[in-house]
CSV table of C-alpha atoms in Angstrom, one decimal:
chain,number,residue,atom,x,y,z
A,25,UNK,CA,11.2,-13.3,3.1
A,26,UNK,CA,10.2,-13.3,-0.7
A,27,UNK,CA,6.8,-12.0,-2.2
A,28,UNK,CA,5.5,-10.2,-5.0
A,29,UNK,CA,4.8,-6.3,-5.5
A,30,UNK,CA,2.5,-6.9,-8.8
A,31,UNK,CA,4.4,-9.2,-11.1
A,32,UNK,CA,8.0,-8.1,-9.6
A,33,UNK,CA,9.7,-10.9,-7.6
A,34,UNK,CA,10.3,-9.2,-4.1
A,35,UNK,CA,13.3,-10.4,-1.2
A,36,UNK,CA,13.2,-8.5,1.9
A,37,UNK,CA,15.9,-8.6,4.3
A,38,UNK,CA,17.8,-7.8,7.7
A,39,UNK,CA,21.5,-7.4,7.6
A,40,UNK,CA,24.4,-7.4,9.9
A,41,UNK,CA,23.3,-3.8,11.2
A,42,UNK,CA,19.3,-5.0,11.3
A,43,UNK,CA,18.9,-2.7,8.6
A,44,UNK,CA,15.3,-3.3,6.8
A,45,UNK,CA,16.2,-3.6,3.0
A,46,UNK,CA,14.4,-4.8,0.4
A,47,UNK,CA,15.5,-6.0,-3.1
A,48,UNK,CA,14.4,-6.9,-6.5
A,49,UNK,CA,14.7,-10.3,-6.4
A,50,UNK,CA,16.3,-11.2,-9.8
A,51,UNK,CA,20.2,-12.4,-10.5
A,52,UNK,CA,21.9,-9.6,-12.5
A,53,UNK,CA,23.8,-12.2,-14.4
A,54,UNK,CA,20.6,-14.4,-16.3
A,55,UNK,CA,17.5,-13.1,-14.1
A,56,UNK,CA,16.7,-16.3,-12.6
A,57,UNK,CA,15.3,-16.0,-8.7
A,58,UNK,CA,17.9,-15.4,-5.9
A,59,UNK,CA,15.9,-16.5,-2.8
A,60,UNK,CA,13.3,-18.9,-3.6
A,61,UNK,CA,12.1,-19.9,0.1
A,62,UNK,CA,9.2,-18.4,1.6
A,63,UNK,CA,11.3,-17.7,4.8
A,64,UNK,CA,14.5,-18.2,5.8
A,65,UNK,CA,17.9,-17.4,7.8
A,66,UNK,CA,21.2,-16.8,6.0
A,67,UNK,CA,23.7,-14.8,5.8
A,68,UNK,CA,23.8,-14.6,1.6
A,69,UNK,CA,21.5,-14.9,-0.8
A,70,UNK,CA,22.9,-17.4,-3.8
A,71,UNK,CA,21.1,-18.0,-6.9
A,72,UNK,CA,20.9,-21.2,-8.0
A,73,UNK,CA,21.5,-20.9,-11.6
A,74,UNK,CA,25.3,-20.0,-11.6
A,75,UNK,CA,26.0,-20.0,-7.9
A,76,UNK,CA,26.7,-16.0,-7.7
A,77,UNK,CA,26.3,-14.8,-4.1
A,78,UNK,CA,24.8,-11.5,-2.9
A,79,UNK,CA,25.2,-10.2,1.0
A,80,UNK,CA,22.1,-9.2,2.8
A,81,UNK,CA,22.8,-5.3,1.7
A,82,UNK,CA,22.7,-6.9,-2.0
A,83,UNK,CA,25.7,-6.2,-3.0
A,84,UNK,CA,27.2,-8.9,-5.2
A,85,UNK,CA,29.8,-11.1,-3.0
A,86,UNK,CA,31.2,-14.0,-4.9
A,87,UNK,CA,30.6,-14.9,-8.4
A,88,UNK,CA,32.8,-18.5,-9.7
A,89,UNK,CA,35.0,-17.7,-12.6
A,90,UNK,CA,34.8,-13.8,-13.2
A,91,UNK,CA,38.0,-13.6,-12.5
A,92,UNK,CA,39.5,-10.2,-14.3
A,93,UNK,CA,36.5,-9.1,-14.7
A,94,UNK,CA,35.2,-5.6,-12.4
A,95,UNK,CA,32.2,-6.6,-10.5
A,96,UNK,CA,32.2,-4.1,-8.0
A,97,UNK,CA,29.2,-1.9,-8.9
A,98,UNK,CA,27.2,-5.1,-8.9
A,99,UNK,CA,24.1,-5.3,-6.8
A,100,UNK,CA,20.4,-6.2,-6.5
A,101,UNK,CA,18.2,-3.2,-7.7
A,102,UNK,CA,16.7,-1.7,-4.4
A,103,UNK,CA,13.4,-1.4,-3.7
A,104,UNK,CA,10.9,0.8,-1.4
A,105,UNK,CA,10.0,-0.9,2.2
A,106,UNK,CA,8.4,0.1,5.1
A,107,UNK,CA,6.8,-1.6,8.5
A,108,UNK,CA,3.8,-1.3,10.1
A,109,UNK,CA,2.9,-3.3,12.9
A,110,UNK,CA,4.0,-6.7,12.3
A,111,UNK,CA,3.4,-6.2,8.5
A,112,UNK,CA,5.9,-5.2,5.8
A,113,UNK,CA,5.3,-3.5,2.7
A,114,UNK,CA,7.0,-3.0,-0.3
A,115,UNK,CA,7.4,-1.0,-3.4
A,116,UNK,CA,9.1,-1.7,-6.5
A,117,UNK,CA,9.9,2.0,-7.0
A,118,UNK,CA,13.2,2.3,-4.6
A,119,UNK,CA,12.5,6.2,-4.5
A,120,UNK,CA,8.5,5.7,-3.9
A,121,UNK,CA,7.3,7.9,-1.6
A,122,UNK,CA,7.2,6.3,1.9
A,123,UNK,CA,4.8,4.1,3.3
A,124,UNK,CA,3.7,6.6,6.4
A,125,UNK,CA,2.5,8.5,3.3
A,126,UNK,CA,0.5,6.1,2.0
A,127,UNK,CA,-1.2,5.0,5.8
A,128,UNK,CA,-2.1,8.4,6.5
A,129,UNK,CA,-4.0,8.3,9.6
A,130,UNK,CA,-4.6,4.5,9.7
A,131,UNK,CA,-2.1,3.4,12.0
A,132,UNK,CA,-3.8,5.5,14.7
A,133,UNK,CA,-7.1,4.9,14.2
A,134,UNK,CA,-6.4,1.1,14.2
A,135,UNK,CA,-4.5,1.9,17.7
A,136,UNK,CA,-7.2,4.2,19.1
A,137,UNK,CA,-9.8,0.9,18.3
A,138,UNK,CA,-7.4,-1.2,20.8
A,139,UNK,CA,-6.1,-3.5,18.1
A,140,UNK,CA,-3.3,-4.8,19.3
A,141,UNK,CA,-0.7,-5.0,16.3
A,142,UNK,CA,2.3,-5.9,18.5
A,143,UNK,CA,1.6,-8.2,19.9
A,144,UNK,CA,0.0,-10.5,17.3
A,145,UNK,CA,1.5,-12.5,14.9
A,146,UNK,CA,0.5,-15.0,12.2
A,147,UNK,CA,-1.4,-18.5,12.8
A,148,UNK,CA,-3.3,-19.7,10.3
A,149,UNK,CA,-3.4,-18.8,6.3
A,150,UNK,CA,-6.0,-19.6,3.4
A,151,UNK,CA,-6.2,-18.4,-0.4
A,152,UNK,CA,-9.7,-18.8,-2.8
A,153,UNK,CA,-9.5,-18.5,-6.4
A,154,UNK,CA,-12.5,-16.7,-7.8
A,155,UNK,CA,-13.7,-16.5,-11.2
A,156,UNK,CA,-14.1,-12.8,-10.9
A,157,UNK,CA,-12.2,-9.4,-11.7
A,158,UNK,CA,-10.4,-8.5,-8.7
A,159,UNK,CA,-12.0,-5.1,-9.0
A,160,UNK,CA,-16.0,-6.9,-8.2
A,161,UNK,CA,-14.3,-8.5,-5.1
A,162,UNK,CA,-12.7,-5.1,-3.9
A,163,UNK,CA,-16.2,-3.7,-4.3
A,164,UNK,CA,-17.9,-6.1,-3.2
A,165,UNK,CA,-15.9,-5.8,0.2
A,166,UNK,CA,-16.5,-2.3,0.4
A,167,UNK,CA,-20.2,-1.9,1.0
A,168,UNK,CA,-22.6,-3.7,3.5
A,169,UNK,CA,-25.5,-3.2,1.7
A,170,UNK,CA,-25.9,-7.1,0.8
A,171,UNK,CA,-24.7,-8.0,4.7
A,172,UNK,CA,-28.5,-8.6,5.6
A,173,UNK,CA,-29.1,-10.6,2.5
A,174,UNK,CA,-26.1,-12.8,1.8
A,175,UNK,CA,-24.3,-13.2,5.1
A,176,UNK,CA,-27.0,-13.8,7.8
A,177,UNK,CA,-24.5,-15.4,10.5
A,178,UNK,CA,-22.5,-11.7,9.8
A,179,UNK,CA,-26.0,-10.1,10.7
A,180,UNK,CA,-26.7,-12.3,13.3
A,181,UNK,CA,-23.3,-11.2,15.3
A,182,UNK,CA,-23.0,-7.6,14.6
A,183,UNK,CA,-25.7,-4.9,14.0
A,184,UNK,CA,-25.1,-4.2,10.3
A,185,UNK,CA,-28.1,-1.6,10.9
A,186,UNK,CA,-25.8,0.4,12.8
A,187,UNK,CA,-22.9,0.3,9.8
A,188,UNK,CA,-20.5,3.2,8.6
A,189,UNK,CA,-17.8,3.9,6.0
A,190,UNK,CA,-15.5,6.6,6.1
A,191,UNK,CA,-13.3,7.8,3.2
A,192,UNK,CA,-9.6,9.0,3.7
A,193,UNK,CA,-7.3,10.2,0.7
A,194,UNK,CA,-5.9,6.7,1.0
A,195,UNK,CA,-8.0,4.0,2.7
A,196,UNK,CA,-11.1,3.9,4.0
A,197,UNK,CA,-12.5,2.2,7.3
A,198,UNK,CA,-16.0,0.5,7.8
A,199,UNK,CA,-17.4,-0.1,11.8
A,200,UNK,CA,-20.1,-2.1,13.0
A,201,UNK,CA,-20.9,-2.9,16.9
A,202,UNK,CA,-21.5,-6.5,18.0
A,203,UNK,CA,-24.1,-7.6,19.4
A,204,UNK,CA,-22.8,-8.7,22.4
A,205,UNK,CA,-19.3,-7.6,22.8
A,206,UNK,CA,-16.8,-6.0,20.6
A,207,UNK,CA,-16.8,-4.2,17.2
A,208,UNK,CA,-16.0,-4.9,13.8
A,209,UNK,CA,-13.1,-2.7,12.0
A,210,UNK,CA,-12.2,-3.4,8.3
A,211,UNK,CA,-9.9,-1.3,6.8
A,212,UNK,CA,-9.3,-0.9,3.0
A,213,UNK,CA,-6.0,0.2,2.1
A,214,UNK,CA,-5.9,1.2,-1.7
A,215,UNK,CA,-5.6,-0.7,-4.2
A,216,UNK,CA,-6.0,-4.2,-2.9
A,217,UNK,CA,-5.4,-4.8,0.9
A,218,UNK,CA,-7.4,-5.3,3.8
A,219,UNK,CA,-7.4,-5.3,7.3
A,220,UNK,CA,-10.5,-7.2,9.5
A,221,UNK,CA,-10.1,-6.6,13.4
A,222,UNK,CA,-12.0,-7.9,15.7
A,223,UNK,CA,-10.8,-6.4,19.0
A,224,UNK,CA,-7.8,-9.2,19.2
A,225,UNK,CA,-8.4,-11.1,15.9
A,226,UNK,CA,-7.4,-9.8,12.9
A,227,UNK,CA,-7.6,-11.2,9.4
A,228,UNK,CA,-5.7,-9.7,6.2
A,229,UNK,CA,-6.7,-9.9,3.0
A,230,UNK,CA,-4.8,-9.1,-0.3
A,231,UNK,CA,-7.0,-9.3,-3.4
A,232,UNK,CA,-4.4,-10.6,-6.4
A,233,UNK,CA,-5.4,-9.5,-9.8
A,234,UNK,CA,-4.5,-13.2,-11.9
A,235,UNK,CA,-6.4,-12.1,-15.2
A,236,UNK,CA,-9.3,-10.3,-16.2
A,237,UNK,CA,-11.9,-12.6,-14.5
A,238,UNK,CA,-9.9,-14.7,-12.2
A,239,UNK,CA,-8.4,-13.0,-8.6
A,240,UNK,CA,-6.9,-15.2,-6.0
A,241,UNK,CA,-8.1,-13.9,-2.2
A,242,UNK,CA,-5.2,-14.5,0.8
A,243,UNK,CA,-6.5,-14.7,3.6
A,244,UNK,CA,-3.6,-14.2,6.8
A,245,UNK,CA,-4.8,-14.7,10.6
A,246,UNK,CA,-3.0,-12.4,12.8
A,247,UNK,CA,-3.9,-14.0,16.5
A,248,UNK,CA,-2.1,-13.1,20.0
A,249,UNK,CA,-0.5,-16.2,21.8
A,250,UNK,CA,-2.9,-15.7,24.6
A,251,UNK,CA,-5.8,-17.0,22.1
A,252,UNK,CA,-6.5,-20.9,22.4
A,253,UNK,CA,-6.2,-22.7,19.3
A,254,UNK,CA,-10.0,-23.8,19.2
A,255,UNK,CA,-10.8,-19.9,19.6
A,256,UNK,CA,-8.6,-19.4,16.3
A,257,UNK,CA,-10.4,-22.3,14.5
A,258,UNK,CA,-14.1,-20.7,15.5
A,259,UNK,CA,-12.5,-17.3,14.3
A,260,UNK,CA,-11.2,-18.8,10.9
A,261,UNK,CA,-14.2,-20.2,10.2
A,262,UNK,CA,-16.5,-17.3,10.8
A,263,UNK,CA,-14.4,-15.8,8.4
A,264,UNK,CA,-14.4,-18.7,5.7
A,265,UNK,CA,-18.2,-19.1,5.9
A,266,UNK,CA,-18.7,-15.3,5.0
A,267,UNK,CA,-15.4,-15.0,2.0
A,268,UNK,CA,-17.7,-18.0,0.5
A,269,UNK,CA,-20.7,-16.6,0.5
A,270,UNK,CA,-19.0,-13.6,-1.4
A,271,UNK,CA,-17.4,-15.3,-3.6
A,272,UNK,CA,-20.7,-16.9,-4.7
A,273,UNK,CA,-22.0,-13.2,-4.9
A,274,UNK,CA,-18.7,-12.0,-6.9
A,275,UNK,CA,-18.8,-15.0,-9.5
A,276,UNK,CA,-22.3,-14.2,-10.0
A,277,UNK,CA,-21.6,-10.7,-10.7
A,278,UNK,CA,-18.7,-11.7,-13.1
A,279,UNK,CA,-21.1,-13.6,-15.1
A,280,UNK,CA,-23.9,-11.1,-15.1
């Protein structure tokens, strides 16, 4: 899979062995783009530009006409990775410190609330662009204090009078009881991802700095097989209605 870690092009992959590797994803000969799918299955990554071939450990494999040439300390600049759940993150920094570092104690608390993370995987996906510094729409996420005002079909399903936040070196977790069944669980993992579970339906949210007053807000639904698509539209839409009632908010913050 390909992705970003800021502005640095990312390629994550399995190799022979099912070793977890992750790569920065930039031909050492002009710095075009090796992978450029999403997704994908092969067994070498080839960059378009000049055809030269890297294995899945990124080691450079072919390259046409280099012949005499010593080539063998070629190879994609590593780069951290780490799993959690069904999610993989990555760090530019190959000698980072390691992701368990950097979840602290969140991988249990999300397991202690019954959130099943293996057994979901993702269904649905939407993005909003909003005319806002990313750092309004991280705050903006972090407090409840406008729920009652600005998101009355939030209020209406969980008791947002019964609402805390608790701070860890790291991330920080927010928990409201529904109303009738089920809690709410959002997770903020520092500096710009999220995790929204409700009992088997999570969302994930990654807030993507684009310039000073623009961020673009990806939105991942993480559902378990056993939930009917017309459940996962309801659940996606709950969802949409309240991101666009903050983004309103955030906008209007931005201008003010």
């Amino acid at each position: 899979l390909t992705s970003r870690a800021g502005r640095v092009p990312i390629v994550v992959t399995r190799d022979g062995e099912g070793g977890l590797n992750a790569f920065v994803n930039v031909c050492r000969h002009r710095g075009a783009e090796v992978a450029r799918e999403r997704n994908g299955k092969r067994n070498s990554l080839q960059c378009h530009y000049h055809a030269w071939t890297y294995g899945l450990d990124g080691r450079l494999r072919a390259a046409p006409r280099t012949e005499g040439l010593d080539l063998s300390d070629v190879s994609l600049p590593r780069a951290g990775v780490g799993l959690w759940g069904p999610f993989v993150f990555v760090n530019p920094e190959p000698d980072a410190a390691p992701l368990e570092d950097a979840l602290g104690e969140l991988p249990a608390i999300v397991a202690d609330a019954g959130i099943p993370l293996d057994s979901i995987r993702p269904r649905r996906s939407a993005s909003y662009q909003i005319a806002a510094n990313w750092k309004l729409v991280v705050d903006n996420y972090l407090e409840c204090y406008h729920c009652p005002v600005a998101h009355p079909g939030f209020s209406k399903t969980f008791d947002v009078d019964d609402y805390t936040l608790t701070e860890y070196p790291t991330f920080s977790v927010q928990r409201t009881p529904g109303r009738e069944a089920g809690e709410g669980l959002y997770a903020f993992l520092w500096p710009n991802f999220t995790l929204n579970a409700y009992t088997r339906n999570v969302s994930v949210n990654l807030f993507v700095p684009l310039t000073a007053d623009r961020t673009l807000a990806v939105f991942e639904y993480y559902l378990g097989d056993e939930v009917a698509d017309d459940e996962a539209d309801e659940f996606v839409a709950f969802v949409d209605q309240v991101q666009r009632e903050d983004t309103e908010l955030c906008e209007s913050a931005q201008r003010g």
